[in-house]
Tab-separated table of C-alpha atoms in Angstrom:
chain	number	residue	atom	x	y	z
Z	1	UNK	CA	-1.898	-22.953	3.815
Z	2	UNK	CA	1.754	-23.877	4.187
Z	3	UNK	CA	4.271	-21.563	6.044
Z	4	UNK	CA	7.848	-21.958	7.249
Z	5	UNK	CA	8.016	-21.798	11.060
Z	6	UNK	CA	11.251	-21.192	13.076
Z	7	UNK	CA	11.125	-22.780	16.538
Z	8	UNK	CA	13.545	-21.245	18.937
Z	9	UNK	CA	14.210	-23.201	22.306
Z	10	UNK	CA	17.353	-24.242	24.155
Z	11	UNK	CA	15.620	-27.555	25.488
Z	12	UNK	CA	15.904	-30.307	22.813
Z	13	UNK	CA	12.659	-31.984	24.096
Z	14	UNK	CA	10.637	-28.867	23.552
Z	15	UNK	CA	12.147	-28.450	20.126
Z	16	UNK	CA	11.194	-32.027	19.202
Z	17	UNK	CA	7.623	-31.695	20.640
Z	18	UNK	CA	6.716	-28.414	18.829
Z	19	UNK	CA	8.379	-29.586	15.600
Z	20	UNK	CA	6.356	-32.698	15.586
Z	21	UNK	CA	3.136	-30.985	16.221
Z	22	UNK	CA	3.792	-28.404	13.390
Z	23	UNK	CA	5.108	-30.942	10.902
Z	24	UNK	CA	1.900	-33.059	11.371
Z	25	UNK	CA	-0.092	-29.967	10.232
Z	26	UNK	CA	2.108	-29.669	7.118
Z	27	UNK	CA	4.135	-26.743	8.161
Z	28	UNK	CA	7.803	-26.568	7.230
Z	29	UNK	CA	9.741	-26.383	10.489
Z	30	UNK	CA	13.214	-25.022	11.243
Z	31	UNK	CA	14.825	-24.898	14.688
Z	32	UNK	CA	17.424	-22.910	16.601
Z	33	UNK	CA	18.691	-23.550	20.013
Z	34	UNK	CA	19.732	-19.925	20.862
Z	35	UNK	CA	18.961	-16.351	20.170
Z	36	UNK	CA	21.938	-15.669	18.086
Z	37	UNK	CA	21.193	-18.556	15.704
Z	38	UNK	CA	17.574	-17.286	15.496
Z	39	UNK	CA	18.560	-13.844	14.466
Z	40	UNK	CA	20.849	-15.125	11.692
Z	41	UNK	CA	18.083	-17.432	10.265
Z	42	UNK	CA	15.617	-14.536	10.269
Z	43	UNK	CA	18.070	-12.155	8.663
Z	44	UNK	CA	18.319	-14.537	5.696
Z	45	UNK	CA	14.479	-14.282	5.299
Z	46	UNK	CA	14.027	-17.981	5.876
Z	47	UNK	CA	10.933	-18.090	7.944
Z	48	UNK	CA	7.289	-16.852	7.959
Z	49	UNK	CA	6.565	-17.106	11.808
Z	50	UNK	CA	8.972	-17.384	14.968
Z	51	UNK	CA	7.876	-19.412	17.939
Z	52	UNK	CA	10.307	-18.056	20.546
Z	53	UNK	CA	11.074	-19.274	23.948
Z	54	UNK	CA	11.595	-16.596	26.543
Z	55	UNK	CA	14.076	-18.167	28.990
Z	56	UNK	CA	17.333	-19.013	27.210
Z	57	UNK	CA	21.102	-18.532	28.047
Z	58	UNK	CA	22.723	-15.603	26.435
Z	59	UNK	CA	20.111	-13.676	24.544
Z	60	UNK	CA	16.701	-14.184	26.169
Z	61	UNK	CA	13.588	-14.152	24.034
Z	62	UNK	CA	12.762	-10.515	24.929
Z	63	UNK	CA	16.088	-9.382	23.627
Z	64	UNK	CA	15.755	-11.518	20.481
Z	65	UNK	CA	12.357	-10.115	19.775
Z	66	UNK	CA	13.483	-6.455	20.278
Z	67	UNK	CA	16.315	-6.991	17.891
Z	68	UNK	CA	14.044	-8.532	15.182
Z	69	UNK	CA	11.595	-5.745	15.470
Z	70	UNK	CA	14.290	-3.078	15.345
Z	71	UNK	CA	15.741	-4.311	12.095
Z	72	UNK	CA	14.002	-3.183	8.899
Z	73	UNK	CA	14.869	-6.573	7.298
Z	74	UNK	CA	13.170	-8.581	9.992
Z	75	UNK	CA	10.659	-6.165	11.536
Z	76	UNK	CA	7.767	-7.692	9.465
Z	77	UNK	CA	8.249	-11.352	10.797
Z	78	UNK	CA	5.589	-12.345	13.301
Z	79	UNK	CA	6.913	-13.360	16.607
Z	80	UNK	CA	4.994	-15.556	19.088
Z	81	UNK	CA	6.459	-16.069	22.432
Z	82	UNK	CA	5.804	-19.458	24.008
Z	83	UNK	CA	6.860	-19.793	27.530
Z	84	UNK	CA	5.981	-21.110	31.004
Z	85	UNK	CA	5.848	-17.496	32.357
Z	86	UNK	CA	2.233	-16.879	33.032
Z	87	UNK	CA	1.802	-13.524	34.750
Z	88	UNK	CA	0.068	-10.615	32.950
Z	89	UNK	CA	3.211	-8.538	33.486
Z	90	UNK	CA	5.209	-11.094	31.449
Z	91	UNK	CA	2.764	-10.896	28.609
Z	92	UNK	CA	2.874	-7.108	28.583
Z	93	UNK	CA	6.714	-7.247	28.634
Z	94	UNK	CA	6.642	-9.531	25.536
Z	95	UNK	CA	4.111	-7.453	23.652
Z	96	UNK	CA	6.140	-4.252	24.513
Z	97	UNK	CA	9.266	-5.974	23.105
Z	98	UNK	CA	7.345	-6.232	19.800
Z	99	UNK	CA	5.898	-9.823	20.107
Z	100	UNK	CA	2.699	-10.375	18.008
Z	101	UNK	CA	1.317	-12.789	20.733
Z	102	UNK	CA	2.426	-14.358	23.977
Z	103	UNK	CA	1.237	-17.931	24.713
Z	104	UNK	CA	1.641	-19.624	27.965
Z	105	UNK	CA	2.658	-23.370	28.182
Z	106	UNK	CA	1.046	-25.725	27.982
Z	107	UNK	CA	-0.423	-24.411	24.809
Z	108	UNK	CA	-3.459	-26.198	23.311
Z	109	UNK	CA	-2.734	-27.449	19.757
Z	110	UNK	CA	-5.868	-25.935	18.264
Z	111	UNK	CA	-5.110	-22.471	19.765
Z	112	UNK	CA	-1.508	-22.583	18.642
Z	113	UNK	CA	-2.167	-23.630	15.024
Z	114	UNK	CA	-5.008	-21.258	14.615
Z	115	UNK	CA	-2.727	-18.372	15.803
Z	116	UNK	CA	0.143	-19.504	13.541
Z	117	UNK	CA	-2.153	-19.652	10.510
Z	118	UNK	CA	-3.585	-16.165	11.229
Z	119	UNK	CA	-0.126	-14.583	11.580
Z	120	UNK	CA	1.261	-16.439	8.536
Z	121	UNK	CA	-1.582	-14.953	6.353
Z	122	UNK	CA	-0.869	-11.481	7.607
Z	123	UNK	CA	2.828	-11.906	6.985
Z	124	UNK	CA	2.337	-13.148	3.387
Z	125	UNK	CA	0.093	-10.090	2.772
Z	126	UNK	CA	2.795	-7.864	3.941
Z	127	UNK	CA	5.373	-9.834	1.879
Z	128	UNK	CA	3.529	-9.032	-1.258
Z	129	UNK	CA	3.530	-5.243	-0.458
Z	130	UNK	CA	7.183	-5.492	0.441
Z	131	UNK	CA	8.091	-7.255	-2.812
Z	132	UNK	CA	6.124	-4.854	-4.985
Z	133	UNK	CA	7.755	-1.840	-3.237
Z	134	UNK	CA	11.321	-3.247	-3.471
Z	135	UNK	CA	12.338	-0.520	-6.079
Z	136	UNK	CA	11.051	2.202	-3.840
Z	137	UNK	CA	12.893	0.890	-0.858
Z	138	UNK	CA	16.015	0.723	-2.856
Z	139	UNK	CA	15.669	4.479	-3.563
Z	140	UNK	CA	14.833	5.655	-0.082
Z	141	UNK	CA	11.950	3.598	1.407
Z	142	UNK	CA	14.212	2.268	4.199
Z	143	UNK	CA	14.013	5.652	5.860
Z	144	UNK	CA	10.264	5.636	5.519
Z	145	UNK	CA	10.089	2.171	7.100
Z	146	UNK	CA	12.401	3.030	9.928
Z	147	UNK	CA	9.990	5.864	10.726
Z	148	UNK	CA	6.973	3.576	10.535
Z	149	UNK	CA	8.752	1.038	12.873
Z	150	UNK	CA	9.324	3.744	15.348
Z	151	UNK	CA	5.582	4.415	15.609
Z	152	UNK	CA	4.389	4.137	19.225
Z	153	UNK	CA	0.949	2.799	18.426
Z	154	UNK	CA	-0.621	5.860	20.401
Z	155	UNK	CA	-3.395	8.290	19.434
Z	156	UNK	CA	-5.207	5.818	17.352
Z	157	UNK	CA	-9.005	5.747	16.644
Z	158	UNK	CA	-10.620	2.791	18.203
Z	159	UNK	CA	-14.062	1.560	17.588
Z	160	UNK	CA	-15.399	-0.476	20.479
Z	161	UNK	CA	-18.372	-2.733	19.875
Z	162	UNK	CA	-19.874	-3.950	23.103
Z	163	UNK	CA	-23.547	-3.887	24.220
Z	164	UNK	CA	-22.740	-4.392	27.891
Z	165	UNK	CA	-22.399	-0.878	29.572
Z	166	UNK	CA	-19.961	-1.986	32.330
Z	167	UNK	CA	-17.740	-3.879	30.015
Z	168	UNK	CA	-17.815	-0.949	27.522
Z	169	UNK	CA	-16.905	1.546	30.149
Z	170	UNK	CA	-14.031	-0.566	31.553
Z	171	UNK	CA	-12.327	-1.091	28.121
Z	172	UNK	CA	-12.850	2.628	27.202
Z	173	UNK	CA	-11.409	3.806	30.444
Z	174	UNK	CA	-8.330	1.600	30.195
Z	175	UNK	CA	-7.533	2.946	26.692
Z	176	UNK	CA	-8.594	6.566	27.385
Z	177	UNK	CA	-4.985	7.836	28.136
Z	178	UNK	CA	-3.533	6.518	24.903
Z	179	UNK	CA	-6.207	6.156	22.345
Z	180	UNK	CA	-9.399	7.861	21.132
Z	181	UNK	CA	-12.225	5.286	21.738
Z	182	UNK	CA	-15.749	5.479	20.064
Z	183	UNK	CA	-18.308	3.127	21.568
Z	184	UNK	CA	-20.932	1.581	19.639
Z	185	UNK	CA	-23.396	-1.030	21.193
Z	186	UNK	CA	-25.251	-1.841	17.795
Z	187	UNK	CA	-23.406	-4.165	15.632
Z	188	UNK	CA	-25.446	-2.841	12.668
Z	189	UNK	CA	-24.334	0.759	13.279
Z	190	UNK	CA	-20.867	-0.439	13.976
Z	191	UNK	CA	-20.459	-1.880	10.395
Z	192	UNK	CA	-21.489	1.407	8.865
Z	193	UNK	CA	-19.208	3.457	11.288
Z	194	UNK	CA	-16.244	1.269	10.413
Z	195	UNK	CA	-16.871	1.713	6.727
Z	196	UNK	CA	-17.309	5.500	7.097
Z	197	UNK	CA	-14.761	6.373	9.748
Z	198	UNK	CA	-10.850	6.371	9.556
Z	199	UNK	CA	-10.454	3.834	12.574
Z	200	UNK	CA	-7.219	2.136	13.247
Z	201	UNK	CA	-8.676	-0.825	15.307
Z	202	UNK	CA	-12.130	-2.350	15.995
Z	203	UNK	CA	-12.649	-4.145	19.338
Z	204	UNK	CA	-15.523	-6.552	19.280
Z	205	UNK	CA	-17.050	-8.170	22.359
Z	206	UNK	CA	-17.813	-11.793	21.257
Z	207	UNK	CA	-20.786	-12.160	23.640
Z	208	UNK	CA	-23.262	-9.579	21.859
Z	209	UNK	CA	-26.824	-10.066	22.981
Z	210	UNK	CA	-28.814	-10.255	19.702
Z	211	UNK	CA	-26.043	-10.726	17.080
Z	212	UNK	CA	-23.322	-13.129	16.252
Z	213	UNK	CA	-20.072	-11.185	16.777
Z	214	UNK	CA	-18.176	-13.479	14.352
Z	215	UNK	CA	-20.618	-12.593	11.640
Z	216	UNK	CA	-19.797	-8.869	12.188
Z	217	UNK	CA	-16.146	-9.785	12.038
Z	218	UNK	CA	-16.709	-11.634	8.722
Z	219	UNK	CA	-18.604	-8.681	7.290
Z	220	UNK	CA	-15.866	-6.257	8.186
Z	221	UNK	CA	-13.437	-8.509	6.281
Z	222	UNK	CA	-15.705	-8.648	3.208
Z	223	UNK	CA	-15.989	-4.977	2.667
Z	224	UNK	CA	-13.345	-3.350	0.612
Z	225	UNK	CA	-13.118	-0.198	2.889
Z	226	UNK	CA	-12.713	-2.222	6.117
Z	227	UNK	CA	-10.763	-5.232	4.798
Z	228	UNK	CA	-7.531	-4.194	6.366
Z	229	UNK	CA	-9.036	-2.837	9.642
Z	230	UNK	CA	-7.485	-4.841	12.557
Z	231	UNK	CA	-10.007	-6.632	14.814
Z	232	UNK	CA	-9.359	-7.432	18.495
Z	233	UNK	CA	-11.854	-9.936	19.982
Z	234	UNK	CA	-12.783	-9.849	23.712
Z	235	UNK	CA	-14.088	-13.204	24.904
Z	236	UNK	CA	-14.859	-15.233	28.122
Z	237	UNK	CA	-12.582	-18.178	29.062
Z	238	UNK	CA	-15.167	-20.652	28.161
Z	239	UNK	CA	-15.363	-19.326	24.520
Z	240	UNK	CA	-12.088	-20.605	23.213
Z	241	UNK	CA	-13.615	-22.622	20.509
Z	242	UNK	CA	-15.359	-19.512	19.086
Z	243	UNK	CA	-12.212	-17.521	19.449
Z	244	UNK	CA	-10.312	-19.904	17.316
Z	245	UNK	CA	-13.131	-19.821	14.729
Z	246	UNK	CA	-12.730	-15.934	14.941
Z	247	UNK	CA	-9.065	-16.172	13.975
Z	248	UNK	CA	-10.102	-18.310	11.032
Z	249	UNK	CA	-12.502	-15.644	9.731
Z	250	UNK	CA	-9.946	-12.880	10.037
Z	251	UNK	CA	-9.752	-11.744	13.566
Z	252	UNK	CA	-6.182	-10.458	14.348
Z	253	UNK	CA	-5.916	-10.843	18.074
Z	254	UNK	CA	-8.030	-11.639	21.092
Z	255	UNK	CA	-8.084	-11.123	24.926
Z	256	UNK	CA	-9.816	-13.382	27.471
Z	257	UNK	CA	-11.783	-12.017	30.440
Z	258	UNK	CA	-11.052	-10.914	33.132
Z	259	UNK	CA	-9.171	-8.326	31.188
Z	260	UNK	CA	-5.780	-7.085	32.415
Z	261	UNK	CA	-5.724	-3.412	31.501
Z	262	UNK	CA	-2.051	-3.306	30.730
Z	263	UNK	CA	-2.212	-6.263	28.466
Z	264	UNK	CA	-5.276	-4.699	26.627
Z	265	UNK	CA	-3.328	-1.523	26.168
Z	266	UNK	CA	-0.262	-3.422	24.856
Z	267	UNK	CA	-2.236	-5.490	22.557
Z	268	UNK	CA	-4.069	-2.490	21.071
Z	269	UNK	CA	-0.865	-0.579	20.457
Z	270	UNK	CA	0.625	-3.666	18.812
Z	271	UNK	CA	-2.302	-3.823	16.362
Z	272	UNK	CA	-2.308	-0.099	15.655
Z	273	UNK	CA	1.647	-0.138	15.026
Z	274	UNK	CA	1.196	-3.043	12.514
Z	275	UNK	CA	-1.704	-1.337	10.654
Z	276	UNK	CA	0.314	1.903	10.383
Z	277	UNK	CA	3.374	-0.063	9.190
Z	278	UNK	CA	1.430	-1.797	6.420
Z	279	UNK	CA	-0.291	1.479	5.494
Z	280	UNK	CA	3.158	3.018	5.030
Z	281	UNK	CA	4.089	0.127	2.740
Z	282	UNK	CA	0.966	0.561	0.722
Z	283	UNK	CA	1.466	4.304	0.549
Z	284	UNK	CA	5.097	3.846	-0.696
Z	285	UNK	CA	3.869	1.266	-3.191
Z	286	UNK	CA	1.209	3.690	-4.610
Z	287	UNK	CA	3.773	6.399	-4.703
Z	288	UNK	CA	6.254	4.129	-6.561
Z	289	UNK	CA	3.537	3.151	-9.064
Z	290	UNK	CA	2.762	6.765	-9.686
Z	291	UNK	CA	6.419	7.512	-10.202
Z	292	UNK	CA	6.782	4.739	-12.633
Z	293	UNK	CA	4.156	6.135	-14.818
Z	294	UNK	CA	4.630	9.784	-14.343
Z	295	UNK	CA	7.218	12.153	-15.742
Z	296	UNK	CA	9.066	13.665	-12.798
Z	297	UNK	CA	9.671	17.133	-14.442
Z	298	UNK	CA	6.303	17.943	-15.961
Z	299	UNK	CA	3.936	15.734	-13.842
Z	300	UNK	CA	2.376	14.289	-17.078
Z	301	UNK	CA	2.160	10.677	-17.827
Z	302	UNK	CA	5.398	9.233	-19.272
Z	303	UNK	CA	6.163	7.150	-22.393
Z	304	UNK	CA	5.690	3.882	-20.488
Z	305	UNK	CA	2.155	4.706	-19.391
Z	306	UNK	CA	1.278	5.910	-22.810
Z	307	UNK	CA	2.469	2.706	-24.332
Z	308	UNK	CA	0.496	0.686	-21.790
Z	309	UNK	CA	-2.695	2.706	-22.148
Z	310	UNK	CA	-2.805	3.660	-25.839
Z	311	UNK	CA	-3.616	0.039	-26.960
Z	312	UNK	CA	-6.571	0.010	-24.473
Z	313	UNK	CA	-7.861	3.153	-26.058
Z	314	UNK	CA	-7.511	1.859	-29.481
Z	315	UNK	CA	-9.386	-1.370	-28.537
Z	316	UNK	CA	-12.210	0.603	-27.022
Z	317	UNK	CA	-12.472	2.784	-30.051
Z	318	UNK	CA	-12.539	-0.300	-32.279
Z	319	UNK	CA	-15.075	-2.111	-30.112
Z	320	UNK	CA	-17.434	0.967	-30.007
Z	321	UNK	CA	-16.725	2.104	-33.599
Z	322	UNK	CA	-15.691	5.541	-32.314
Z	323	UNK	CA	-13.108	7.903	-33.598
Z	324	UNK	CA	-9.911	8.545	-31.930
Z	325	UNK	CA	-6.999	10.968	-32.795
Z	326	UNK	CA	-3.453	11.515	-31.805
Z	327	UNK	CA	-1.143	14.614	-31.658
Z	328	UNK	CA	2.620	14.721	-31.535
Z	329	UNK	CA	3.730	18.050	-30.167
Z	330	UNK	CA	7.320	19.364	-30.373
Z	331	UNK	CA	8.808	22.589	-28.926
Z	332	UNK	CA	10.337	24.582	-31.804
Z	333	UNK	CA	14.046	25.202	-31.356
Z	334	UNK	CA	14.213	23.937	-27.839
Z	335	UNK	CA	17.963	23.297	-27.994
Z	336	UNK	CA	18.440	27.060	-28.396
Z	337	UNK	CA	16.644	27.593	-25.131
Z	338	UNK	CA	19.046	25.276	-23.185
Z	339	UNK	CA	22.131	26.630	-25.131
Z	340	UNK	CA	21.153	30.372	-24.571
Z	341	UNK	CA	19.576	30.399	-21.193
Z	342	UNK	CA	20.724	27.228	-19.526
Z	343	UNK	CA	19.156	23.897	-18.626
Z	344	UNK	CA	17.347	25.403	-15.632
Z	345	UNK	CA	15.535	27.690	-18.048
Z	346	UNK	CA	14.803	24.749	-20.245
Z	347	UNK	CA	13.273	22.870	-17.399
Z	348	UNK	CA	11.059	25.915	-16.553
Z	349	UNK	CA	9.896	26.013	-20.269
Z	350	UNK	CA	9.108	22.144	-20.129
Z	351	UNK	CA	7.069	22.615	-16.908
Z	352	UNK	CA	5.067	25.564	-18.249
Z	353	UNK	CA	4.559	23.926	-21.734
Z	354	UNK	CA	3.107	20.818	-20.070
Z	355	UNK	CA	0.815	22.897	-17.873
Z	356	UNK	CA	-0.591	24.817	-20.826
Z	357	UNK	CA	-0.850	21.515	-22.916
Z	358	UNK	CA	-2.892	19.860	-20.015
Z	359	UNK	CA	-5.078	22.938	-19.835
Z	360	UNK	CA	-5.888	22.654	-23.532
Z	361	UNK	CA	-7.290	19.167	-23.453
Z	362	UNK	CA	-10.063	17.356	-21.744
Z	363	UNK	CA	-9.892	15.180	-18.723
Z	364	UNK	CA	-10.519	11.998	-20.797
Z	365	UNK	CA	-7.482	12.825	-23.008
Z	366	UNK	CA	-4.233	11.275	-22.522
Z	367	UNK	CA	-1.431	13.864	-22.385
Z	368	UNK	CA	2.205	12.434	-22.071
Z	369	UNK	CA	5.762	13.617	-22.324
Z	370	UNK	CA	7.147	11.256	-24.965
Z	371	UNK	CA	10.767	12.414	-24.119
Z	372	UNK	CA	12.913	15.535	-24.380
Z	373	UNK	CA	10.810	18.328	-25.841
Z	374	UNK	CA	8.284	15.999	-27.460
Z	375	UNK	CA	4.738	15.326	-26.221
Z	376	UNK	CA	1.842	13.282	-27.230
Z	377	UNK	CA	-1.906	13.790	-26.720
Z	378	UNK	CA	-4.329	10.927	-27.526
Z	379	UNK	CA	-7.907	12.000	-27.797
Z	380	UNK	CA	-10.707	9.428	-27.630
Z	381	UNK	CA	-14.107	10.277	-29.258
Z	382	UNK	CA	-12.335	12.865	-31.428
Z	383	UNK	CA	-12.368	12.891	-35.291
Z	384	UNK	CA	-9.801	14.413	-37.545
Z	385	UNK	CA	-11.577	17.838	-37.933
Z	386	UNK	CA	-11.918	18.243	-34.243
Z	387	UNK	CA	-8.441	17.163	-33.568
Z	388	UNK	CA	-7.053	19.734	-35.911
Z	389	UNK	CA	-9.056	22.337	-33.939
Z	390	UNK	CA	-7.604	21.173	-30.664
Z	391	UNK	CA	-4.103	21.213	-32.149
Z	392	UNK	CA	-4.510	24.671	-33.328
Z	393	UNK	CA	-5.812	25.808	-29.809
Z	394	UNK	CA	-2.759	24.216	-28.287
Z	395	UNK	CA	-0.494	26.073	-30.819
Z	396	UNK	CA	-2.032	29.456	-30.110
Z	397	UNK	CA	-1.916	28.962	-26.352
Z	398	UNK	CA	1.850	28.213	-26.599
Z	399	UNK	CA	2.621	31.178	-28.971
Z	400	UNK	CA	0.217	33.545	-27.489
Z	401	UNK	CA	2.056	34.505	-24.132
Z	402	UNK	CA	5.719	34.460	-23.462
Z	403	UNK	CA	7.164	31.842	-21.133
Z	404	UNK	CA	8.712	33.016	-17.860
Z	405	UNK	CA	12.254	31.887	-17.060
Z	406	UNK	CA	14.786	32.569	-14.385
Z	407	UNK	CA	12.128	32.300	-11.771
Z	408	UNK	CA	9.915	34.782	-13.515
Z	409	UNK	CA	12.642	37.482	-13.859
Z	410	UNK	CA	12.697	37.152	-17.757
Z	411	UNK	CA	10.389	35.942	-20.483
Z	412	UNK	CA	11.038	34.228	-23.863
Z	413	UNK	CA	8.834	33.363	-26.829
Z	414	UNK	CA	8.063	29.679	-27.295
Z	415	UNK	CA	6.241	27.996	-30.237
Z	416	UNK	CA	5.253	24.530	-31.103
Z	417	UNK	CA	4.778	22.292	-34.105
Z	418	UNK	CA	1.981	19.713	-34.092
Z	419	UNK	CA	1.283	16.562	-36.199
Z	420	UNK	CA	-2.142	15.163	-36.262
Z	421	UNK	CA	-3.294	11.646	-37.207
Z	422	UNK	CA	-6.769	9.923	-36.736
Z	423	UNK	CA	-7.203	6.248	-36.063
Z	424	UNK	CA	-8.076	4.026	-39.071
Z	425	UNK	CA	-9.165	0.696	-37.796
Z	426	UNK	CA	-8.361	-1.008	-41.109
Z	427	UNK	CA	-4.695	0.029	-41.262
Z	428	UNK	CA	-3.542	1.313	-37.730
Z	429	UNK	CA	-2.096	-0.076	-34.656
Z	430	UNK	CA	-0.595	2.031	-31.897
Z	431	UNK	CA	2.777	2.208	-33.635
Z	432	UNK	CA	1.450	3.137	-36.981
Z	433	UNK	CA	-0.827	5.881	-35.551
Z	434	UNK	CA	1.878	7.569	-33.732
Z	435	UNK	CA	4.119	7.176	-36.814
Z	436	UNK	CA	1.695	9.074	-39.003
Z	437	UNK	CA	1.292	11.779	-36.457
Z	438	UNK	CA	5.110	12.017	-36.306
Z	439	UNK	CA	5.320	12.256	-40.064
Z	440	UNK	CA	2.831	15.113	-39.977
Z	441	UNK	CA	4.884	16.752	-37.270
Z	442	UNK	CA	8.034	16.760	-39.441
Z	443	UNK	CA	6.067	18.227	-42.291
Z	444	UNK	CA	4.882	21.108	-39.985
Z	445	UNK	CA	8.556	21.741	-39.071
Z	446	UNK	CA	9.659	21.654	-42.733
Z	447	UNK	CA	7.032	24.150	-43.718
Z	448	UNK	CA	8.257	26.687	-41.157
Z	449	UNK	CA	7.336	25.541	-37.600
Z	450	UNK	CA	4.735	27.048	-35.348
Z	451	UNK	CA	2.009	25.269	-37.278
Z	452	UNK	CA	-0.340	22.200	-37.469
Z	453	UNK	CA	-0.124	19.543	-40.112
Z	454	UNK	CA	-2.388	16.541	-40.444
Z	455	UNK	CA	-1.534	13.062	-41.954
Z	456	UNK	CA	-4.337	11.104	-43.641
Z	457	UNK	CA	-4.486	7.338	-43.423
């Protein structure tokens, strides 16, 4: 996997050393000698991971990291602090500044490269979400992301998988004030609990007695319901090789014993913040997808969705040799409603009309607002005779009860004209089917409105 790495260090020898090590592994390397230059490069979205020295003149690494994580445009870029500072308090300070990891020099090549690859994979997944949600961001997603960025990573649900009572108790006690911890000594049960529960993080002890902890991590990654659940590995100092293997199978972060309680708390919060941030991205993406295929006024599917989905329904009907029918429904004299009572009243009529239309058809039927006062219903498994009965039911439901307007203060009578056409595999495609239903609609209008007309193939 290739990625673009930004190395930030004010010491030329350090830049050359890290650049050579990364280039040898086929990473694309960029360099910066100070914090201001690093911020400018990141703002141009020119890197996938930042390797950031802490001790630099001007802006130090902590401040650079804080600024990167405070900016919606750069918040998603993983930051690894690489420094000679080796105290737990230094690591905690880096993590609290927003760093994704804090590595102490000298850093072993294998550990560094495994960490970079892991973070680059996560970043690329986030990039895909961000790209797909671009339109949503332009119409208001920035506010949602700023809110997500401000998340403190507290009050998460943590599943702790550790079969040693003393270790389990210490980890749970360290996290008790900020997180809700559920302990599970059995890795078999842990997998089920992870899939069934709404956890924000799984902590796994690498040294489980009768089970390979990395196999559990791989299983968590393979299940659809737990694929995005962050995993924090807890290991002994002599298990570095297995930790690196864990990063390769999808572990997000790790801690080596003896554990520093403050660092544990900071790393847990980092993982929970990142999960919530990505969840917000996915949520906005799903919302934007729904908006793209839904009519905002009536809640029915829109013309775009109908055009995408209708051909699939026709293909299915052809393959199974099953009937399919379409209705084109138009509100009679709708312009009079707007002209007489105003556009607000017209909107109320459209919403109520859509609600009655949807209540008149089955769940498998496709009800759409084609535009203006025109609607379409596509009915799989429905022949011409049944389609006309459904159309007549819709017509009666519209004409049977007055429509309320002015927030219920007044009522008006509303009727509909409906054209019906049934799919003929020998002559029809999506366009011709709707065209025949439309021709039938115009005949219903010309014959006096408030009626159903059918068009034969």
